Structures are given as structure tokens and as C-alpha cells.
Tab-separated table of C-alpha atoms and ligand atoms in Angstrom:
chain	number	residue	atom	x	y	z
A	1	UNK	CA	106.118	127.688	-80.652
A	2	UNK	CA	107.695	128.209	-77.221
A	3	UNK	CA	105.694	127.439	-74.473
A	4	UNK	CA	105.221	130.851	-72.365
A	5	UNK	CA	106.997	130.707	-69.044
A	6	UNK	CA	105.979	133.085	-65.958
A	7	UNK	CA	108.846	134.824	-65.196
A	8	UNK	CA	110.198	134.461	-61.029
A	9	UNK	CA	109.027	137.239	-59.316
A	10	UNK	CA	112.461	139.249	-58.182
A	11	UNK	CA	111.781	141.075	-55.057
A	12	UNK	CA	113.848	144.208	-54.393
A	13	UNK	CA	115.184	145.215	-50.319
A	14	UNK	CA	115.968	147.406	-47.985
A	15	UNK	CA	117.086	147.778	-44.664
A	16	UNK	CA	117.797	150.122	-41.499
A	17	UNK	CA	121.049	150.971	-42.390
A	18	UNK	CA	123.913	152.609	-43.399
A	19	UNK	CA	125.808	149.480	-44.394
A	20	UNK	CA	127.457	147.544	-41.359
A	21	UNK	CA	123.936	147.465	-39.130
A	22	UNK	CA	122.667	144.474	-37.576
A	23	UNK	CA	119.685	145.112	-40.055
A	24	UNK	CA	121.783	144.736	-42.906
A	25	UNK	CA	123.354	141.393	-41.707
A	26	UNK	CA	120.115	139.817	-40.720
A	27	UNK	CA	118.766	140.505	-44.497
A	28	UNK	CA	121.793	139.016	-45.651
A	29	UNK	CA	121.237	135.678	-44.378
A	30	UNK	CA	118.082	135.588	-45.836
A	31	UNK	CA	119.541	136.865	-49.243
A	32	UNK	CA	123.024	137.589	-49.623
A	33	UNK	CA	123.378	138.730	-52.887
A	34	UNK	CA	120.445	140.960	-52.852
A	35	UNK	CA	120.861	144.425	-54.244
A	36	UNK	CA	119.262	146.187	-51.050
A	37	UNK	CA	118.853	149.921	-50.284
A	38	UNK	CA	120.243	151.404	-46.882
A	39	UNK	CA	117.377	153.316	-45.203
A	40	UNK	CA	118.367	155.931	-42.481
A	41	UNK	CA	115.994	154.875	-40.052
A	42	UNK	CA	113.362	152.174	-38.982
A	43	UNK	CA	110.705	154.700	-40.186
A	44	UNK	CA	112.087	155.495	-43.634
A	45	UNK	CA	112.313	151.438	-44.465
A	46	UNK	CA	109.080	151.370	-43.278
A	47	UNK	CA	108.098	153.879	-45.431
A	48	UNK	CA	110.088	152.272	-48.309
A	49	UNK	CA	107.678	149.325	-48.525
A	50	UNK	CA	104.424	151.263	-48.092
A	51	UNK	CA	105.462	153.092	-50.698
A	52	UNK	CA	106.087	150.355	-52.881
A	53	UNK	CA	109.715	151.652	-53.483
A	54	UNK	CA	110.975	147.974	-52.497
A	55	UNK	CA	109.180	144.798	-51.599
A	56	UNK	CA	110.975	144.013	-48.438
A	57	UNK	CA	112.020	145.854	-45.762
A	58	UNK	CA	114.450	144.574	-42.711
A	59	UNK	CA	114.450	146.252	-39.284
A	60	UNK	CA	114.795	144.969	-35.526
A	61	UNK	CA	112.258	144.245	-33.480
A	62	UNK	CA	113.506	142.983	-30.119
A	63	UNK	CA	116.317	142.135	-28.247
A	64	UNK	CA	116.952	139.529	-25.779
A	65	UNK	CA	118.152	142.369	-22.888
A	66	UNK	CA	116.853	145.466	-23.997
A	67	UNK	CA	113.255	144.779	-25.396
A	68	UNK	CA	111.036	145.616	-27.989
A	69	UNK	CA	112.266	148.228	-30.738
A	70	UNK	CA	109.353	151.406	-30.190
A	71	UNK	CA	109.870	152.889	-33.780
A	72	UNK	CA	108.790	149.246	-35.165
A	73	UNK	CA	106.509	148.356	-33.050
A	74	UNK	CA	104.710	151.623	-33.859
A	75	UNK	CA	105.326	152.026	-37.108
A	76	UNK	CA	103.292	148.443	-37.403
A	77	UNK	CA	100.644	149.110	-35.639
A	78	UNK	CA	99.673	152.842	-36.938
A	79	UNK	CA	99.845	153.672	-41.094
A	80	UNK	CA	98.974	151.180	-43.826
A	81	UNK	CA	99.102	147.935	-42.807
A	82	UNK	CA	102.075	145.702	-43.376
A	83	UNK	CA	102.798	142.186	-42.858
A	84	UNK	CA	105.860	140.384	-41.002
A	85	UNK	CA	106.999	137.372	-44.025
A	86	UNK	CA	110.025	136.069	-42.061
A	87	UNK	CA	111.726	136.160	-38.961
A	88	UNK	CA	115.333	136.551	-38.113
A	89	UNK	CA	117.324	136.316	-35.028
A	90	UNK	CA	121.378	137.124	-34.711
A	91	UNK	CA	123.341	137.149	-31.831
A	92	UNK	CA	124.563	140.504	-31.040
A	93	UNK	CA	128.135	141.300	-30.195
A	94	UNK	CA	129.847	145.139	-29.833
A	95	UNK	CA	133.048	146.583	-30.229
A	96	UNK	CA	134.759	149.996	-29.409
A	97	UNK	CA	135.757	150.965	-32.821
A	98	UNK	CA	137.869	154.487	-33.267
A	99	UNK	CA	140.366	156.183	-36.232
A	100	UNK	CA	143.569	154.722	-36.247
A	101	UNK	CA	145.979	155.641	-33.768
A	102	UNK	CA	143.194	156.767	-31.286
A	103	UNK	CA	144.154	154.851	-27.751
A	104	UNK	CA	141.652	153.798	-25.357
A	105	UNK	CA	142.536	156.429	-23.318
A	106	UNK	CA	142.033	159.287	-26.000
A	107	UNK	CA	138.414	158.590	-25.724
A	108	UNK	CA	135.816	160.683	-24.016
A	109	UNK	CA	132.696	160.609	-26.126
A	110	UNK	CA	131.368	157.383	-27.595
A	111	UNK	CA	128.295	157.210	-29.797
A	112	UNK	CA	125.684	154.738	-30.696
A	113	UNK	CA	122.240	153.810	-31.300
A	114	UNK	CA	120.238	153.706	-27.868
A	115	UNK	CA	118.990	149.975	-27.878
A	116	UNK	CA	123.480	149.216	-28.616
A	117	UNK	CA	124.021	151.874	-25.446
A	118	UNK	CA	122.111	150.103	-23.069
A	119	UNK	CA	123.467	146.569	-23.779
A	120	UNK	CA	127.090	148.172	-22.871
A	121	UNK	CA	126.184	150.845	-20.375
A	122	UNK	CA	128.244	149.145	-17.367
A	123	UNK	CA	131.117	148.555	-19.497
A	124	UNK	CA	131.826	151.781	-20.024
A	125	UNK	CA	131.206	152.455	-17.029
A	126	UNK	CA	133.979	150.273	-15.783
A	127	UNK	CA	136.156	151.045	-18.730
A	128	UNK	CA	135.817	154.703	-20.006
A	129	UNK	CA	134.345	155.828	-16.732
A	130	UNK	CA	132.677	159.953	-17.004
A	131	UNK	CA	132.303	158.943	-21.114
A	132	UNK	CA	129.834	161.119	-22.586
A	133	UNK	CA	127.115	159.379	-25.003
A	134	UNK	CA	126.482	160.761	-28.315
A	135	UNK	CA	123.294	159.617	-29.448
A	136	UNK	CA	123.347	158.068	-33.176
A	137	UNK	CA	120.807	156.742	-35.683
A	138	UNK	CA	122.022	153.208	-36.030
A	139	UNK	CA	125.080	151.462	-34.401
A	140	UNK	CA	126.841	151.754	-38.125
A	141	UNK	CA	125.725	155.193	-38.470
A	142	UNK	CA	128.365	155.845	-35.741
A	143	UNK	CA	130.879	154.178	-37.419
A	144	UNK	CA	129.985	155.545	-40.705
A	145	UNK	CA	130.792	159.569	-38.548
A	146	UNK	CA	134.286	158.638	-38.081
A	147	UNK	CA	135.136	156.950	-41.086
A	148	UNK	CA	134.064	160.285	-42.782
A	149	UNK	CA	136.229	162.477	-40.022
A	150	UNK	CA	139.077	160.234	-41.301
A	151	UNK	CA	138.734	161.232	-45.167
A	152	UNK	CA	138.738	164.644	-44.032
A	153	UNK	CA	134.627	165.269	-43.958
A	154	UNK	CA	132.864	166.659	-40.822
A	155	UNK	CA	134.275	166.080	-37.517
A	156	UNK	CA	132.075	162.931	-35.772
A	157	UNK	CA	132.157	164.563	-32.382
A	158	UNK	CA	133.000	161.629	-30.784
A	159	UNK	CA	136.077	159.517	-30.882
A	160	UNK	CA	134.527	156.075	-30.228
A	161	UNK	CA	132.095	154.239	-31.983
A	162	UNK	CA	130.388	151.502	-30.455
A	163	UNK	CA	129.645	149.056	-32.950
A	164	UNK	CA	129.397	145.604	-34.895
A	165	UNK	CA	132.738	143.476	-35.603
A	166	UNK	CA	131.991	143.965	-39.164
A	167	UNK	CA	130.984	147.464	-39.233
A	168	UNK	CA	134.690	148.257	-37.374
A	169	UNK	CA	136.385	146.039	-40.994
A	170	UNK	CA	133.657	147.914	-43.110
A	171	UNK	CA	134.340	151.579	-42.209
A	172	UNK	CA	138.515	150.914	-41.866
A	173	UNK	CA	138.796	151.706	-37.689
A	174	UNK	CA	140.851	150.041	-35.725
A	175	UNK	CA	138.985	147.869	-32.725
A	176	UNK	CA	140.133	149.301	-29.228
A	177	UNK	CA	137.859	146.983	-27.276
A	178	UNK	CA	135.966	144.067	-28.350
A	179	UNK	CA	133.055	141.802	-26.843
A	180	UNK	CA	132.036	144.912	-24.667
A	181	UNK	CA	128.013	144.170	-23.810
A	182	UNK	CA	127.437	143.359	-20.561
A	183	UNK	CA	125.379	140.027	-21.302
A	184	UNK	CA	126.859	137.233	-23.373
A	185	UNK	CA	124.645	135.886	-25.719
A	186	UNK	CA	122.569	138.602	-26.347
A	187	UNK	CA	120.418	138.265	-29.769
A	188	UNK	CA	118.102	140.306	-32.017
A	189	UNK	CA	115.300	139.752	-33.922
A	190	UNK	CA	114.701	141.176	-36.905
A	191	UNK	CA	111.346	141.019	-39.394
A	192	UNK	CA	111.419	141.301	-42.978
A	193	UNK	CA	108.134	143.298	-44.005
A	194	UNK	CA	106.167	143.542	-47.017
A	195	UNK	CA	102.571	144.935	-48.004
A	196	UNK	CA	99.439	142.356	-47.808
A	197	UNK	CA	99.201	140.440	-50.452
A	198	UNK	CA	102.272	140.601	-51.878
A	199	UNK	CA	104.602	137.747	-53.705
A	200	UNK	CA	106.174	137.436	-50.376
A	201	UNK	CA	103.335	136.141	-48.492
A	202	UNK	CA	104.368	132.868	-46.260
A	203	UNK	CA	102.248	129.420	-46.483
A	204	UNK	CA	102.229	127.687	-43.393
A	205	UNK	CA	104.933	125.403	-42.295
A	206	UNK	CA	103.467	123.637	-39.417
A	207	UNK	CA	105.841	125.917	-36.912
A	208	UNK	CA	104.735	129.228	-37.506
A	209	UNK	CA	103.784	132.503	-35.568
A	210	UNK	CA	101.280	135.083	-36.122
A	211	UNK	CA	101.865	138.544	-35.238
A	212	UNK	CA	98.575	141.278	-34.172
A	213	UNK	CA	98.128	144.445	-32.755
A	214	UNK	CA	95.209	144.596	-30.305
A	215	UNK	CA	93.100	147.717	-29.234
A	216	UNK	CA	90.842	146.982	-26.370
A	217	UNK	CA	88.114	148.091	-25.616
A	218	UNK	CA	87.941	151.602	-23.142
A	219	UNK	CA	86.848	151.727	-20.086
A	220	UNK	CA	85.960	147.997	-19.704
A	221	UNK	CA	86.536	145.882	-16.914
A	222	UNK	CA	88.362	142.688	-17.753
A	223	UNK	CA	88.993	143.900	-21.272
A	224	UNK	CA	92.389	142.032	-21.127
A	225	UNK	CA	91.307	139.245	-19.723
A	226	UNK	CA	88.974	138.624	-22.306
A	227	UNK	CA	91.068	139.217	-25.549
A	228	UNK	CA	93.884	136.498	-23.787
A	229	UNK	CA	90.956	134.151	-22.823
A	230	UNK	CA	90.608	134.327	-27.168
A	231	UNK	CA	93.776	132.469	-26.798
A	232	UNK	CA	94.061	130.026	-23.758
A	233	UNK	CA	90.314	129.030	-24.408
A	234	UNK	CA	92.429	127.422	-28.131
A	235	UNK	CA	95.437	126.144	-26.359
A	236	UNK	CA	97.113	128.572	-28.078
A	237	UNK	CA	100.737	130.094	-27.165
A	238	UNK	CA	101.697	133.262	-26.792
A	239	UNK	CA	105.329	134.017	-27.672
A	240	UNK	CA	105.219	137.896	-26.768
A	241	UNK	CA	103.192	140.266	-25.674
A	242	UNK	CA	103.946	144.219	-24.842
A	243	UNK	CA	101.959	147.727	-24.274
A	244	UNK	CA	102.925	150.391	-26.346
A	245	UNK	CA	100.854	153.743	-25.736
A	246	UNK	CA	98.450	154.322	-28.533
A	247	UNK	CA	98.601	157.466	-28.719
A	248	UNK	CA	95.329	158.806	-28.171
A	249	UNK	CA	95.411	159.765	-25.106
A	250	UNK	CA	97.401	159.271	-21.827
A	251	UNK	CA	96.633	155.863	-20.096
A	252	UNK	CA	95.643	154.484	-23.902
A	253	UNK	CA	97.729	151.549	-24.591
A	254	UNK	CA	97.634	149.122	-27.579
A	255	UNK	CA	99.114	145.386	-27.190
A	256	UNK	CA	101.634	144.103	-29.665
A	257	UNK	CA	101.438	139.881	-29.586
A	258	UNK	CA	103.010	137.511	-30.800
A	259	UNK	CA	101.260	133.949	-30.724
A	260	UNK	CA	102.040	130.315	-32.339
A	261	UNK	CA	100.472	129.312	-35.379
A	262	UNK	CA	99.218	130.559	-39.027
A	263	UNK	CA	96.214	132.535	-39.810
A	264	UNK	CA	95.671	129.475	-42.018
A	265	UNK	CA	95.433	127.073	-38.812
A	266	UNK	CA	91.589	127.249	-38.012
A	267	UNK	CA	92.280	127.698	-34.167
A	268	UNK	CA	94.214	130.843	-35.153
A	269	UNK	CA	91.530	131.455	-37.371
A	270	UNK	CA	88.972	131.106	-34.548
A	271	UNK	CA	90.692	133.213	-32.063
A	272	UNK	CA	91.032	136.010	-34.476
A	273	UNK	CA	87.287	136.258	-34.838
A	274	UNK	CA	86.869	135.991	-31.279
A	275	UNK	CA	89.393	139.057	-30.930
A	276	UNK	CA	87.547	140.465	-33.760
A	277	UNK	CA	83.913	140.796	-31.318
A	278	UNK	CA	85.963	141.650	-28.526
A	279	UNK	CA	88.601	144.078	-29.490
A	280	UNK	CA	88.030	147.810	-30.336
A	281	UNK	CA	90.379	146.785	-33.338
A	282	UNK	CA	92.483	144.325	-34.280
A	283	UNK	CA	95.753	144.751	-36.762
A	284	UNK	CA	96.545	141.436	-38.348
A	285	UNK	CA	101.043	141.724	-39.051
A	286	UNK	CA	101.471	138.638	-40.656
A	287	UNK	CA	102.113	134.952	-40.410
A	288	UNK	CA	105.313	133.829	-41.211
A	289	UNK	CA	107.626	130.733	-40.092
A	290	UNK	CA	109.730	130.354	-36.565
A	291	UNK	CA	113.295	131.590	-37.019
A	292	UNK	CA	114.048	128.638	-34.557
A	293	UNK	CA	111.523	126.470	-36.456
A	294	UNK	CA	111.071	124.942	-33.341
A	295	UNK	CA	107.588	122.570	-32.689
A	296	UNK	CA	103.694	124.926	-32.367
A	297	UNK	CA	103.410	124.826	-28.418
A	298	UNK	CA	99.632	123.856	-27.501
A	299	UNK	CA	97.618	124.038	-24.886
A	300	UNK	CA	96.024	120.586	-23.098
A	301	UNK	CA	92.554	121.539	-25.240
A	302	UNK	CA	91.249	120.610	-28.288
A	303	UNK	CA	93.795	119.089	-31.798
A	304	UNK	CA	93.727	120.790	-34.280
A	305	UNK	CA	91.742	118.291	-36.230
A	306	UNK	CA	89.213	118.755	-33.721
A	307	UNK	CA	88.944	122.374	-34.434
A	308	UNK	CA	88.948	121.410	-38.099
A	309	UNK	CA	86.105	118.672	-37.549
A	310	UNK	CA	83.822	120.665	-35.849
A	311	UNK	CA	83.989	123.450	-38.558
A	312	UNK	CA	82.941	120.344	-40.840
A	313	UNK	CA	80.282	119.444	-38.727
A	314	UNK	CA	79.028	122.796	-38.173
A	315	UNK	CA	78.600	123.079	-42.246
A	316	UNK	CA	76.959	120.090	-42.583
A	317	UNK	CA	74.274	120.940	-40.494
A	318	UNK	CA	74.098	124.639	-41.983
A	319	UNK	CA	73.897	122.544	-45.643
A	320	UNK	CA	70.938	120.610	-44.200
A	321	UNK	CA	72.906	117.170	-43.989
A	322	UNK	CA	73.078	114.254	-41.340
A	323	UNK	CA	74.959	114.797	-38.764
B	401	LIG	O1	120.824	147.366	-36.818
B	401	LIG	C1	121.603	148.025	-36.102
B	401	LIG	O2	122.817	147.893	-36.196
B	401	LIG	C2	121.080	148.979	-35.131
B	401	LIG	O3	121.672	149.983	-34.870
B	401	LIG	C3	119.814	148.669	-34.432
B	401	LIG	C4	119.905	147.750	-33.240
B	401	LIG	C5	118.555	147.792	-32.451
B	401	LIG	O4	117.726	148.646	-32.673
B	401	LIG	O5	118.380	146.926	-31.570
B	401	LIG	C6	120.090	146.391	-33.695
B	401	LIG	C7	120.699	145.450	-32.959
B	401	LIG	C8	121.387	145.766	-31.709
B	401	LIG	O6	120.619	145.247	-30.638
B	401	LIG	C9	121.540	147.232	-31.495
B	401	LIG	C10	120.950	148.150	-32.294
């Protein structure tokens, strides 16, 4: 008789799209084979995994000039809970894509997603000065408009489309202007999300971060201080940390952090609880390895074997043994 085998668990995608995002080429070099559905927005591939319509979901988070990404920094820290699995950063580069045969000079409205618009803003500025911005959903989405105009759909409205390289070869424009953001090097990161608990979930690796959401306490003097004190008094590192309003109420603000480490690590473990009695709430988004897989920073306190030892020691004496 065969023995029985446990079949690989195949995990279905899908990312802020249409095809030709950043999103999509940030899930790719994760998987790049993956069947993967283009979402229209960060919210509907959010939505896509708390649904349970795919497994994974891809969509930025931050960028190295503009910041944090709002919709997915809210959409993680309000709804069912989801967890960050991986971590993905891409450098970002832009084009001026248009129709072919459209010159530079034919074009007076350019459109784009916002976070793309303000990494170029002074180049067209320089270049296409008086341009008028057409807002889009995604920097592909732009593309996407004048690709259609060119089979004859709806007229884009615009006649540049600001861009990825690939998105320009995807959607057949020609490339008017290329390397157009104002700061070299720029990058993105991207997370891959998925519900708790699911097949995706990440052991640790040794170089790891943990991602939260924090509400603190109202009205409470030093509030801050105290939840950050959870970390320093651990030596542990904090690789990001930004207010986003809550919501609530004007002057309510929640903090999205990201810190070093893996829930698994018991000083991460420790700090949570602390941020658990301190906290009004705390959102737990996931542990998941460093893109950059570079070395856990720590503080000059205690090893981690210390923080492991004297959990030991603390259950001996609760189990009534020498000490
Ligand atoms: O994924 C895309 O292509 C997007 O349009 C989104 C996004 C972003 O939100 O930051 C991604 C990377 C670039 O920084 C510009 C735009």
C-alpha cells in the first residue's frame, strides 16, 4: 500500500495592481510564476485576504522619500487582523511613458499615483513646467488609461503617464523621459500579508522584525514614554515608528512600529506583555524575516540567553525547585 503523502500547501496571490505596479514586481521576486490576481487598490487586496479569496496579498508600505503608505498602514491596524509574512524592498525608478508619436512637448496633463507624484514633483517642474496632475489609482493604472485610449477605448485625459520601466514595455508606450524622480536610489517596501495562522506563518530566522500597532492610553502623561521604555528597557531596536490618526476623534493617534526580533524571541515576547499592561490596545502584524537579512541590532542590556535563563529560573521556583 502507498504510504499517504500530505500534499504542499499551494498558496494563491494577489496584489495592488493592474499589472505593471511596483506591487506586482515585488510579489514576483518572491514567486514568479505565481498565478496572482490584480486588485484595484491597497484596500481591495486587503480585503482579498480577509476574505479568504487568496492567501497572500502584496501592497507597499513605505518609501525611502515619501513615507509610509496611509491606506496600508490603516487598513492594518483597523478590520480583522492580518499578519505581515515577508518583507520586500525594490528600488524605485519612473519614466514619462505616452502613445506613440506623442512628443514631450504635446504633453500637458500627466497622471499617477500620489506617493509616484511626489517622488517626481520637481522634475516636472523643470521639464513640463504648468503640467496639470491627474490623480490615478496606481502608477500602472495610468499606464493601463492610455494603452486603452490607443485601442480606441475611453480617452485617458491625460497624455503622460508617469510610470515603471516595465509598465511603459507592458502597456506598448513609447518612453519620452526616463529616470525622472528627483532622488536616486529611492526604494519601496512592500509586505506580503496573510490571515493569523495561516500556512504562511514565518519561523524565526535569527534576523527578523516584528511589526504592532499601539493605542495608548488617553489622556496620560508620559503614555509614550512608557510603551518605548517596553523596548529600550530589552535592548530592543526599533526600525520604524509613525502616528497615524485613529480615527476616533481629532488629536487621537495610533503608532505603527516596527522593531527587531520575533514574537518567538522571549525579549520580544516580554516587551509585548509589557505593552500589553500599558497600552489601551495593542495589534500584533506579524513577524517575519529582514528583507536585508541584515544582523538583530541590541541594546548594551541583557543576551538573549539571559532573558531566556531567567524565565527558567523564574519556573523553577514557581515548580517549587532549588534555585
Ligand atoms: O505599486 C505601484 O506601482 C504603485 O502605484 C504604488 C506605489 C506606492 O504606493 O508607493 C509603489 C511604489 C512607488 O513608490 C510609487 C507608487
Amino acid at each position: 500500500m502507498p504510504s499517504p503523502t500530505t500534499a504542499p500547501t499551494v498558496l494563491s496571490y494577489a496584489y495592488f495592481g493592474p499589472e505593471g505596479t511596483f506591487s506586482e514586481a515585488a510579489l514576483r521576486t518572491v514567486v514568479p510564476d505565481a498565478v496572482a490576481l490584480a486588485q484595484s487598490s491597497v484596500d481591495a487586496t486587503i480585503d482579498a485576504v480577509r476574505t479568504g479569496a487568496v492567501d497572500i496579498g502584496c501592497v507597499p508600505i513605505e518609501n525611502s522619500v515619501e513615507g509610509g503608505v496611509p491606506a496600508t498602514l490603516d487598513g492594518l491596524a483597523v478590520g480583522d487582523p492580518l499578519v505581515v509574512v515577508a518583507e520586500v524592498v525594490i528600488p524605485v525608478t519612473f519614466v514619462l511613458a505616452a502613445r506613440p508619436g506623442v512628443r514631450l512637448a504635446d504633453v500637458t496633463r500627466v497622471s499617477t499615483h500620489s506617493h509616484a507624484y511626489a517622488q517626481v514633483r520637481r522634475w516636472l517642474h523643470a521639464s513640463l513646467p504648468g503640467v496639470a496632475y491627474v490623480p490615478a489609482t496606481s502608477t500602472a493604472a495610468s499606464a493601463q488609461a492610455l494603452a486603452g485610449e490607443q485601442a480606441g477605448g475611453e480617452p485617458a485625459g491625460f497624455e503622460g503617464a508617469i510610470c515603471a520601466p516595465f509598465a511603459a514595455a507592458r502597456f506598448g508606450l513609447d518612453v519620452l523621459a526616463e529616470q525622472i524622480e528627483d532622488r536616486a536610489g529611492a526604494q519601496t517596501r512592500f509586505v506580503l500579508l496573510a490571515r493569523p495562522g495561516s500556512a504562511a506563518t514565518p519561523p524565526p530566522t535569527g534576523a527578523d522584525k516584528t511589526s504592532l500597532v499601539v493605542f495608548l492610553r488617553e489622556e496620560r502623561p508620559g503614555a509614550l514614554v512608557e510603551a518605548l521604555e517596553q523596548f529600550v528597557t530589552r535592548g530592543i531596536n526599533l526600525t520604524r515608528i509613525e502616528s497615524r490618526p485613529s480615527g476616533d476623534a481629532l488629536g487621537r493617534y495610533c503608532f505603527s512600529i516596527d522593531c527587531d526580533g520575533h514574537v518567538a524571541d522571549a525579549r520580544v515576547g516580554e516587551a509585548l506583555m509589557g505593552l500589553h499592561r500599558v497600552c489601551e490596545r495593542v495589534r500584533f502584524v506579524g513577524s517575519y524575516p529582514r528583507a536585508d537579512a541584515g544582523h538583530t541590532i541590541l541594546g548594551s542590556g541583557p543576551t538573549e540567553q539571559a532573558f531566556v535563563d531567567a524565565q527558567q529560573w523564574l519556573d523553577r521556583i514557581r515548580g517549587g525547585g532549588a534555585v
